[in-house]
Short mmCIF file of N, CA and C in Angstrom, two decimals:
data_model
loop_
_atom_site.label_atom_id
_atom_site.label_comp_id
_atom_site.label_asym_id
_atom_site.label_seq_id
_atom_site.Cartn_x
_atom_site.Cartn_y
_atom_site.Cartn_z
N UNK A 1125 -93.56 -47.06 -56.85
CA UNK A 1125 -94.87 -46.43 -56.88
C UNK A 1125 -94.88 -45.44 -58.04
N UNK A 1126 -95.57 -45.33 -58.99
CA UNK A 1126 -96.17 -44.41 -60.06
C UNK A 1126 -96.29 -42.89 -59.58
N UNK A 1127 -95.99 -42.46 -60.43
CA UNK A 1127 -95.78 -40.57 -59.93
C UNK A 1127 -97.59 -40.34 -60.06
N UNK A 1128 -98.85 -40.94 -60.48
CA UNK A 1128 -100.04 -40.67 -60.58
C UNK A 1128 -100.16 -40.59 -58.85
N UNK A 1129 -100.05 -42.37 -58.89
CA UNK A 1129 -100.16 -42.43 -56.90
C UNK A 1129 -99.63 -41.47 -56.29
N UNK A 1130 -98.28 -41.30 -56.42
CA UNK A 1130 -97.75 -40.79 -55.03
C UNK A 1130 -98.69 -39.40 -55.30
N UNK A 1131 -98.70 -38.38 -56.34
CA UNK A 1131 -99.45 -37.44 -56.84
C UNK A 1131 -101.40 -37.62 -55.57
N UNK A 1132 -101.88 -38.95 -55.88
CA UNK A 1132 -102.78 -39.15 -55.32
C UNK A 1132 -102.72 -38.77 -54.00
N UNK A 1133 -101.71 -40.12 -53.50
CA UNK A 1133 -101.70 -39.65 -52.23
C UNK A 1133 -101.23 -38.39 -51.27
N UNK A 1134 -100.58 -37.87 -52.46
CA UNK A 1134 -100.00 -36.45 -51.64
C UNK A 1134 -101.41 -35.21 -51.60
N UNK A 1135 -102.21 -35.78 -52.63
CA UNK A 1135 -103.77 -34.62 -52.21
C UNK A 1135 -104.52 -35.52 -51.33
N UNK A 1136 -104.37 -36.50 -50.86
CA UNK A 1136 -105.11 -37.03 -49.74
C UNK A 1136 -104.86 -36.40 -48.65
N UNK A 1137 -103.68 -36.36 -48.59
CA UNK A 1137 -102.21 -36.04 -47.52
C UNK A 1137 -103.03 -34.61 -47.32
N UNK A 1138 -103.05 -33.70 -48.16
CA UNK A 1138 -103.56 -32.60 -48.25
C UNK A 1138 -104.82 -32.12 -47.61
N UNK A 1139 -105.85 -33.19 -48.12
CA UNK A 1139 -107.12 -33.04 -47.42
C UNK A 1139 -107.29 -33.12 -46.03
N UNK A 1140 -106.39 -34.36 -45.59
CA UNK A 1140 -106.42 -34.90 -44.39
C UNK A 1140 -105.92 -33.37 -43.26
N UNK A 1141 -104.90 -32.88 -43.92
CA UNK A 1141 -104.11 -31.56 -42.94
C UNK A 1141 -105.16 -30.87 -43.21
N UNK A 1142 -106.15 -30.11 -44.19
CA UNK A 1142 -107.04 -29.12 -44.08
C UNK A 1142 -107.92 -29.47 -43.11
N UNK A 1143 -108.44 -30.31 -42.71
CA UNK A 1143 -109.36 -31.00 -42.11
C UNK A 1143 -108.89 -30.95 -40.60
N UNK A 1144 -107.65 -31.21 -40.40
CA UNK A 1144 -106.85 -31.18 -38.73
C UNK A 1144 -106.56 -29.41 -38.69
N UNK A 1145 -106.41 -28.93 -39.84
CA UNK A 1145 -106.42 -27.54 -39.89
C UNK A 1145 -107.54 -26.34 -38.81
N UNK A 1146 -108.55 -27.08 -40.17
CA UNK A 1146 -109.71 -26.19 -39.53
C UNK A 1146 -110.46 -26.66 -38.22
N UNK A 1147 -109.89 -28.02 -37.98
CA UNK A 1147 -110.71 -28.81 -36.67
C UNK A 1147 -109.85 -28.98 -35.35
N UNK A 1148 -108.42 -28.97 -36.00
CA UNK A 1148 -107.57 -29.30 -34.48
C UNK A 1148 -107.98 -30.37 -34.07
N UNK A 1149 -107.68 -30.84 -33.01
CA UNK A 1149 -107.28 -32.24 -32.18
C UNK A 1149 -108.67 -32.43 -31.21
N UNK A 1150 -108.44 -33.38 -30.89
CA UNK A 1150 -109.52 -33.53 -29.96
C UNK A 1150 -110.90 -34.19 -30.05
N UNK A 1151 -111.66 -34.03 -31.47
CA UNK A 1151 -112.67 -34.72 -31.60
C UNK A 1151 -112.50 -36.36 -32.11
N UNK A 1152 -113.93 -37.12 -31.67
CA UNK A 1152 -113.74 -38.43 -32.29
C UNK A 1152 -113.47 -38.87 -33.36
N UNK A 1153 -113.20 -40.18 -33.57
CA UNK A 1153 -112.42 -40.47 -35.76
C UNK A 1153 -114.17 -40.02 -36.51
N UNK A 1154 -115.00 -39.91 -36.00
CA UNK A 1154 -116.20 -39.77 -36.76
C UNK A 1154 -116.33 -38.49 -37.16
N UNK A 1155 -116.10 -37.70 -36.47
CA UNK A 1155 -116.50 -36.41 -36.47
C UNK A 1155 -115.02 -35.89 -37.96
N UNK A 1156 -114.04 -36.93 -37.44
CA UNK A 1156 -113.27 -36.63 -38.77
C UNK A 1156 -113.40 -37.19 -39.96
N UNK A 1157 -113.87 -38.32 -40.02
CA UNK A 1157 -114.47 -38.92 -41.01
C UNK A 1157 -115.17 -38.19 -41.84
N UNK A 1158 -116.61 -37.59 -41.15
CA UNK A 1158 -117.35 -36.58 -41.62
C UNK A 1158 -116.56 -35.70 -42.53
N UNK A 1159 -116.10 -34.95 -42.01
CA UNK A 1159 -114.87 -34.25 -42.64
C UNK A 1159 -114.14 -34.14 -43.59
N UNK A 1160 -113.49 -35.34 -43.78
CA UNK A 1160 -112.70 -35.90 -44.84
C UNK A 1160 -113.73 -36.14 -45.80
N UNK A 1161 -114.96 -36.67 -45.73
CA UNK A 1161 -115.61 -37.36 -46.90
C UNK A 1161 -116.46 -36.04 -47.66
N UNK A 1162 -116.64 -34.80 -46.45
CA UNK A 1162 -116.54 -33.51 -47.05
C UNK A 1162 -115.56 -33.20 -48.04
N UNK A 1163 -114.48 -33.25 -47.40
CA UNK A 1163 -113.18 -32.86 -48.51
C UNK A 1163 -112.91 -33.55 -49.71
N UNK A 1164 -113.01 -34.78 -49.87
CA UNK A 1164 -113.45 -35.56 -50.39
C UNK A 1164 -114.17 -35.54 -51.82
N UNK A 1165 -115.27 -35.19 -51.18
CA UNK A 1165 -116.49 -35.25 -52.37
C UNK A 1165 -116.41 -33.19 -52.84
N UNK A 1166 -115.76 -32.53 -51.95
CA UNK A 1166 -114.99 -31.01 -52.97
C UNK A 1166 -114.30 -31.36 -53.49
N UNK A 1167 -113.29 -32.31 -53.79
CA UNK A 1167 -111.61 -32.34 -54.62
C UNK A 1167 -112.87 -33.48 -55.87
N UNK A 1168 -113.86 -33.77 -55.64
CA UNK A 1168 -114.61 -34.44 -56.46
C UNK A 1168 -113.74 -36.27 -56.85
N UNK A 1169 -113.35 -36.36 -56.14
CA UNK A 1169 -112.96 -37.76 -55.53
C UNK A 1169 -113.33 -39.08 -55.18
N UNK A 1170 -113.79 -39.88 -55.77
CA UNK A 1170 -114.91 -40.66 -55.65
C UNK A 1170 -114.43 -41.57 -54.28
N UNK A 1171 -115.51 -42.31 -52.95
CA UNK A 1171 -115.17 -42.70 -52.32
C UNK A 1171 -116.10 -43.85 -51.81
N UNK A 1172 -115.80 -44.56 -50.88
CA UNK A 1172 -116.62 -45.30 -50.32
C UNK A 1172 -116.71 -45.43 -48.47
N UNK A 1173 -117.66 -45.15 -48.33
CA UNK A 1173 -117.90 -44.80 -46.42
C UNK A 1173 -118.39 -46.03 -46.24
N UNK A 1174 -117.31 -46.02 -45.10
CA UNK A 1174 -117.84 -47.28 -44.15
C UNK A 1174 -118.50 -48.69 -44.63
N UNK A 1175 -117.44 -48.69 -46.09
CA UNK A 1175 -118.48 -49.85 -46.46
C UNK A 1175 -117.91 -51.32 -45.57
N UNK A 1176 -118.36 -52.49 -46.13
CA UNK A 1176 -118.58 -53.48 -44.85
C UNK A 1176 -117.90 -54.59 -45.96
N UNK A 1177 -116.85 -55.29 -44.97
CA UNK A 1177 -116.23 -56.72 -45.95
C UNK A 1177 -116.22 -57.79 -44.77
N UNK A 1178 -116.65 -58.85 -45.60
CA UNK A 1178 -117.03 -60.48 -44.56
C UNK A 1178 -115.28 -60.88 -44.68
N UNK A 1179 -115.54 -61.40 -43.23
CA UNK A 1179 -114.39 -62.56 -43.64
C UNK A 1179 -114.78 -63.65 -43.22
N UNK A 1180 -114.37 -64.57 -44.12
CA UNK A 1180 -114.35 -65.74 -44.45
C UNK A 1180 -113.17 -66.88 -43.80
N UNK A 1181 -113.86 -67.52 -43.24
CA UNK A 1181 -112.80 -68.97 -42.73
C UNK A 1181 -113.33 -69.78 -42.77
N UNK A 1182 -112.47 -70.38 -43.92
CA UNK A 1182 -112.24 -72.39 -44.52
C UNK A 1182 -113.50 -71.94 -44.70
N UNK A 1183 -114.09 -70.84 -45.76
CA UNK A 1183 -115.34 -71.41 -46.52
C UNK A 1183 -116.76 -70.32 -45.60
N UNK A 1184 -116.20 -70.18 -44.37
CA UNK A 1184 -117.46 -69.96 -43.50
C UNK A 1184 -117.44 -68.15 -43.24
N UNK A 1185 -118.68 -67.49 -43.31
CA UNK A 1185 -118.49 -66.57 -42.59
C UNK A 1185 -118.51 -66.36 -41.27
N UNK A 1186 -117.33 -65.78 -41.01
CA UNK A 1186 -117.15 -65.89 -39.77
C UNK A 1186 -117.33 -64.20 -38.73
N UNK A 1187 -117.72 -63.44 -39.72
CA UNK A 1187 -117.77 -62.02 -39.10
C UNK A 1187 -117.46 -61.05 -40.29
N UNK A 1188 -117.77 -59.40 -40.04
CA UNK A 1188 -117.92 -58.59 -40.36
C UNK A 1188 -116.95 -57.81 -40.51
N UNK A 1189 -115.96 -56.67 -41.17
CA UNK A 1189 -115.64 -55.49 -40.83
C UNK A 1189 -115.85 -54.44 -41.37
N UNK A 1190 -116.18 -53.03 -41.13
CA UNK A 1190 -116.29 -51.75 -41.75
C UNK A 1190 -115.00 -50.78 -41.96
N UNK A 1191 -115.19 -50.33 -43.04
CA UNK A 1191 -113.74 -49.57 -43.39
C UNK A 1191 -114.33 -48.32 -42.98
N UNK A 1192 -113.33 -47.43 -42.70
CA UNK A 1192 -113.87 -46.24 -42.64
C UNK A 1192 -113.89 -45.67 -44.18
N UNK A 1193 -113.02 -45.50 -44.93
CA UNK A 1193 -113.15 -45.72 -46.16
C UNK A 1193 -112.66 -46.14 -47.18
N UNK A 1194 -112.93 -46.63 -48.77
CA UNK A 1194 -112.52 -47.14 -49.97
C UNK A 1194 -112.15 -45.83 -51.01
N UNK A 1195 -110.55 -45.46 -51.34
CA UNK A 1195 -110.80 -44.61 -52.39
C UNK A 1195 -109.93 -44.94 -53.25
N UNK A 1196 -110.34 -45.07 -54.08
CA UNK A 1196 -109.48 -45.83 -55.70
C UNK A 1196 -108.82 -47.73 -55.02
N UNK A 1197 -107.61 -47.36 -55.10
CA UNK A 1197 -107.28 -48.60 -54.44
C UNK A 1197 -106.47 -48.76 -53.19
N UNK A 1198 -107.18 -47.62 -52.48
CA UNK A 1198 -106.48 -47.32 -51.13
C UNK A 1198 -107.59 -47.64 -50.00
N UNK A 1199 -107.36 -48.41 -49.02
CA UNK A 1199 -108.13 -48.30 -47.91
C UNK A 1199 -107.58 -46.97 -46.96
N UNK A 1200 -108.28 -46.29 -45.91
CA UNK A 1200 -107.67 -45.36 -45.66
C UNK A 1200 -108.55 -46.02 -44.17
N UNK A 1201 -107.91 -45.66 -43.53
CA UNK A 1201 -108.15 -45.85 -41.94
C UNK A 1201 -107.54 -44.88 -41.08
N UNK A 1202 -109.21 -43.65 -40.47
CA UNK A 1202 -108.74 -42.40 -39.68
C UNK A 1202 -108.43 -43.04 -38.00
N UNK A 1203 -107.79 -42.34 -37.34
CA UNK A 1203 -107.68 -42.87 -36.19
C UNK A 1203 -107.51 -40.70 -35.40
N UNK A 1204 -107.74 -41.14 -33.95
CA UNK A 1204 -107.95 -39.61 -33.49
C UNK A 1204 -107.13 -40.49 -32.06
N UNK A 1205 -105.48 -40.54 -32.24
CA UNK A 1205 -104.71 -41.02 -30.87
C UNK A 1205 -103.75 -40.27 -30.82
N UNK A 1206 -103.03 -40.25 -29.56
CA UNK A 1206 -101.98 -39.49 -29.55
C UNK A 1206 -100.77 -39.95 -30.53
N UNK A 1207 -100.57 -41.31 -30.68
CA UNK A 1207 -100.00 -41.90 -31.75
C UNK A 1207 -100.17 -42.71 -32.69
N UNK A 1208 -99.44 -42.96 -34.08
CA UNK A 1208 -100.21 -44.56 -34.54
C UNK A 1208 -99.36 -45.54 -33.61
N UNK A 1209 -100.01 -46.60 -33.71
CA UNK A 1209 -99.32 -47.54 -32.76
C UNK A 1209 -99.76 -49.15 -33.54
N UNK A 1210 -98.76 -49.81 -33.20
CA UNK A 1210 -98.85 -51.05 -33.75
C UNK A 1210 -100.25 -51.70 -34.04
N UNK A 1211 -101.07 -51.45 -32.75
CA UNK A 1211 -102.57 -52.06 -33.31
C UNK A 1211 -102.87 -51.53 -34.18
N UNK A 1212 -102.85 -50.53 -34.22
CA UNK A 1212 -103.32 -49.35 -35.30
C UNK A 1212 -103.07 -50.38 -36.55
N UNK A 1213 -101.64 -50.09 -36.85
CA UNK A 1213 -100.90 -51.25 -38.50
C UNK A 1213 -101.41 -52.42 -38.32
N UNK A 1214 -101.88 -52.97 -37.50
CA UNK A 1214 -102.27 -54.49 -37.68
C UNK A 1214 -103.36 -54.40 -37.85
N UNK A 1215 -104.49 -53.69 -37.32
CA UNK A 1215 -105.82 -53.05 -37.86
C UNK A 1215 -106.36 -53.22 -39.39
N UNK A 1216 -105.36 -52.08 -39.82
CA UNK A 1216 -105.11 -51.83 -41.36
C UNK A 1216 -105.16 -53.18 -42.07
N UNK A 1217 -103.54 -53.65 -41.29
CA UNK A 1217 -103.28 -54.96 -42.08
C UNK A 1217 -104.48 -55.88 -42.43
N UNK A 1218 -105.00 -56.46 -41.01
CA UNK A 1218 -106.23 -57.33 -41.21
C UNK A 1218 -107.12 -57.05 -42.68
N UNK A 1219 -107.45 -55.35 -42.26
CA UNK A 1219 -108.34 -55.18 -43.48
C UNK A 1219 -107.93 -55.16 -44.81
N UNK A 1220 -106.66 -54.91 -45.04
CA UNK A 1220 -106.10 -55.32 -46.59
C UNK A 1220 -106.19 -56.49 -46.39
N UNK A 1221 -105.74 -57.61 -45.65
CA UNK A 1221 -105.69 -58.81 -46.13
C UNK A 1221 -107.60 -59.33 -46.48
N UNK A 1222 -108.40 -58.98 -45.77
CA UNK A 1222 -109.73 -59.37 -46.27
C UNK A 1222 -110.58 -58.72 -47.29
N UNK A 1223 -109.46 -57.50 -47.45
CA UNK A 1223 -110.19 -56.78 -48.74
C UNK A 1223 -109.96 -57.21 -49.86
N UNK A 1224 -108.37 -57.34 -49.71
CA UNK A 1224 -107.91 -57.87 -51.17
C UNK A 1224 -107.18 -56.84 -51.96
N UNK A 1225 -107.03 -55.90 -50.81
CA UNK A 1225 -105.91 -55.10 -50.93
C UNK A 1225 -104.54 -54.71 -51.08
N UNK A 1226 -103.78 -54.18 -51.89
CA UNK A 1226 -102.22 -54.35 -50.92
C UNK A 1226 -101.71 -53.18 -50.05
N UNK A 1227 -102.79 -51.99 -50.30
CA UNK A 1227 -102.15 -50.81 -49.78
C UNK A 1227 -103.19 -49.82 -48.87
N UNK A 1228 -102.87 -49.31 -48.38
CA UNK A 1228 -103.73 -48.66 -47.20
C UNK A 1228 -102.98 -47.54 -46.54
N UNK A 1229 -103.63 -46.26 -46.37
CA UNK A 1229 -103.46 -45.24 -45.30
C UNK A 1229 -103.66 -45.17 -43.77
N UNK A 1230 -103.16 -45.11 -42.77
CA UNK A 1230 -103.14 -44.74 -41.48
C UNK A 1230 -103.21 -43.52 -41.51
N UNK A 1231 -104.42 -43.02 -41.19
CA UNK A 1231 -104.38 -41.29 -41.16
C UNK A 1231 -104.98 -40.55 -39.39
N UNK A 1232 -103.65 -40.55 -38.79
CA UNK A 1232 -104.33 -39.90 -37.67
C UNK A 1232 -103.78 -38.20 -37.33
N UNK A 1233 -105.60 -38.37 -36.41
CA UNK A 1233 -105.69 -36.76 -36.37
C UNK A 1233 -105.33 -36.55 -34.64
N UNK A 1234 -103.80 -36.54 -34.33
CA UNK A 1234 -102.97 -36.46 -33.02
C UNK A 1234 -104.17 -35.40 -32.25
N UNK A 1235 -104.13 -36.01 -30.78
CA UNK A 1235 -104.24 -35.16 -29.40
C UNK A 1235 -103.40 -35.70 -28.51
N UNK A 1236 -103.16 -34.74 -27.48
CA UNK A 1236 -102.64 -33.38 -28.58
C UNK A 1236 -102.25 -32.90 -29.01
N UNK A 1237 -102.71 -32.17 -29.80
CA UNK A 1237 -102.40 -31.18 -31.15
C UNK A 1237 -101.05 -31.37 -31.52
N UNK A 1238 -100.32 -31.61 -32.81
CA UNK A 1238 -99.28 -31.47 -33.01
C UNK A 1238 -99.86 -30.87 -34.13
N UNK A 1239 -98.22 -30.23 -34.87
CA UNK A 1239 -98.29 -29.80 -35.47
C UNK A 1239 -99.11 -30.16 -37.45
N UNK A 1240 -99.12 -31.19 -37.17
CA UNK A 1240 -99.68 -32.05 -38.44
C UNK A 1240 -100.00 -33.04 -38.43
N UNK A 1241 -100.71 -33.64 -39.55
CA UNK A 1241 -102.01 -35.18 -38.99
C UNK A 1241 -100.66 -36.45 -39.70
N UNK A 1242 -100.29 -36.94 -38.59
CA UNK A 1242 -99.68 -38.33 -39.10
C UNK A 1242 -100.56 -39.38 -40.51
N UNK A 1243 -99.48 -39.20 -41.25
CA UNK A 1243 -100.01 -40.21 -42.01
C UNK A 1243 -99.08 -41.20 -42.62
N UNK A 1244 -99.41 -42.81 -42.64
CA UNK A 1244 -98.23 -43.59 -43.03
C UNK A 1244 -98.87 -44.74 -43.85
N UNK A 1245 -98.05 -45.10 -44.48
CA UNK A 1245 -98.56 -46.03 -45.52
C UNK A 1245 -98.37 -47.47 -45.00
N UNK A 1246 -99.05 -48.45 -45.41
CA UNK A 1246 -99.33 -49.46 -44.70
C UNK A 1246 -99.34 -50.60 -45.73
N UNK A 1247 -98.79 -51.54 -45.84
CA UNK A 1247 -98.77 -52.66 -47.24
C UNK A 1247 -98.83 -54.11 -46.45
N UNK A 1248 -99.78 -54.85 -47.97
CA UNK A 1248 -100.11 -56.31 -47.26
C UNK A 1248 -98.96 -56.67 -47.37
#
């Protein structure tokens, strides 16, 4: 990984803890979402909310999914559980594989409360 990325992701990393900072545990991934895309659009960060990717089988659409969000070439996926947990990574996974992605964030905001917002990297 490029010292730009990891650089990237370590002010994501950043945003994500200010955000569990000033909010603590407990509310829904939306209410953190909100949040983040606050922090976000202060670090002047360009992003994409909830945008929406088809997937496709043998040709057909076959259904919908929404990211929570697109930033540079990271999908980032908030979650508000006591842990990440395997669905969680397979979640992710799905959506890199229909994005066309290879890399993606798991960013959860633990209840309860621990001491800091889990975050783990996730590859197609």
């Amino acid at each position: 990984m490029s010292s730009d990325k990891a650089q990237f992701i370590q002010q994501l990393n950043e945003l994500a803890q200010e955000v569990y900072k000033e909010l603590g545990g407990g509310y829904n991934e939306s209410v953190y979402e909100h949040a983040l895309a606050y922090e976000l659009r202060q670090a002047g960060i360009p992003y994409q909310r909830q945008p929406t990717e088809e997937i496709i089988y043998k040709g057909e659409h076959v259904g919908d999914q929404s990211l929570d969000f697109r930033v540079g070439d990271l999908i980032l996926e908030l979650k508000a559980a006591r842990n990440i947990s395997d669905t969680h990574r397979g979640q992710l996974h799905a959506y890199l594989n229909t994005a066309g992605f290879s890399e993606g964030l798991l960013i959860n905001f633990p209840y309860p409360e621990k001491e800091t917002v889990q975050i783990e990297r996730v590859n197609r």
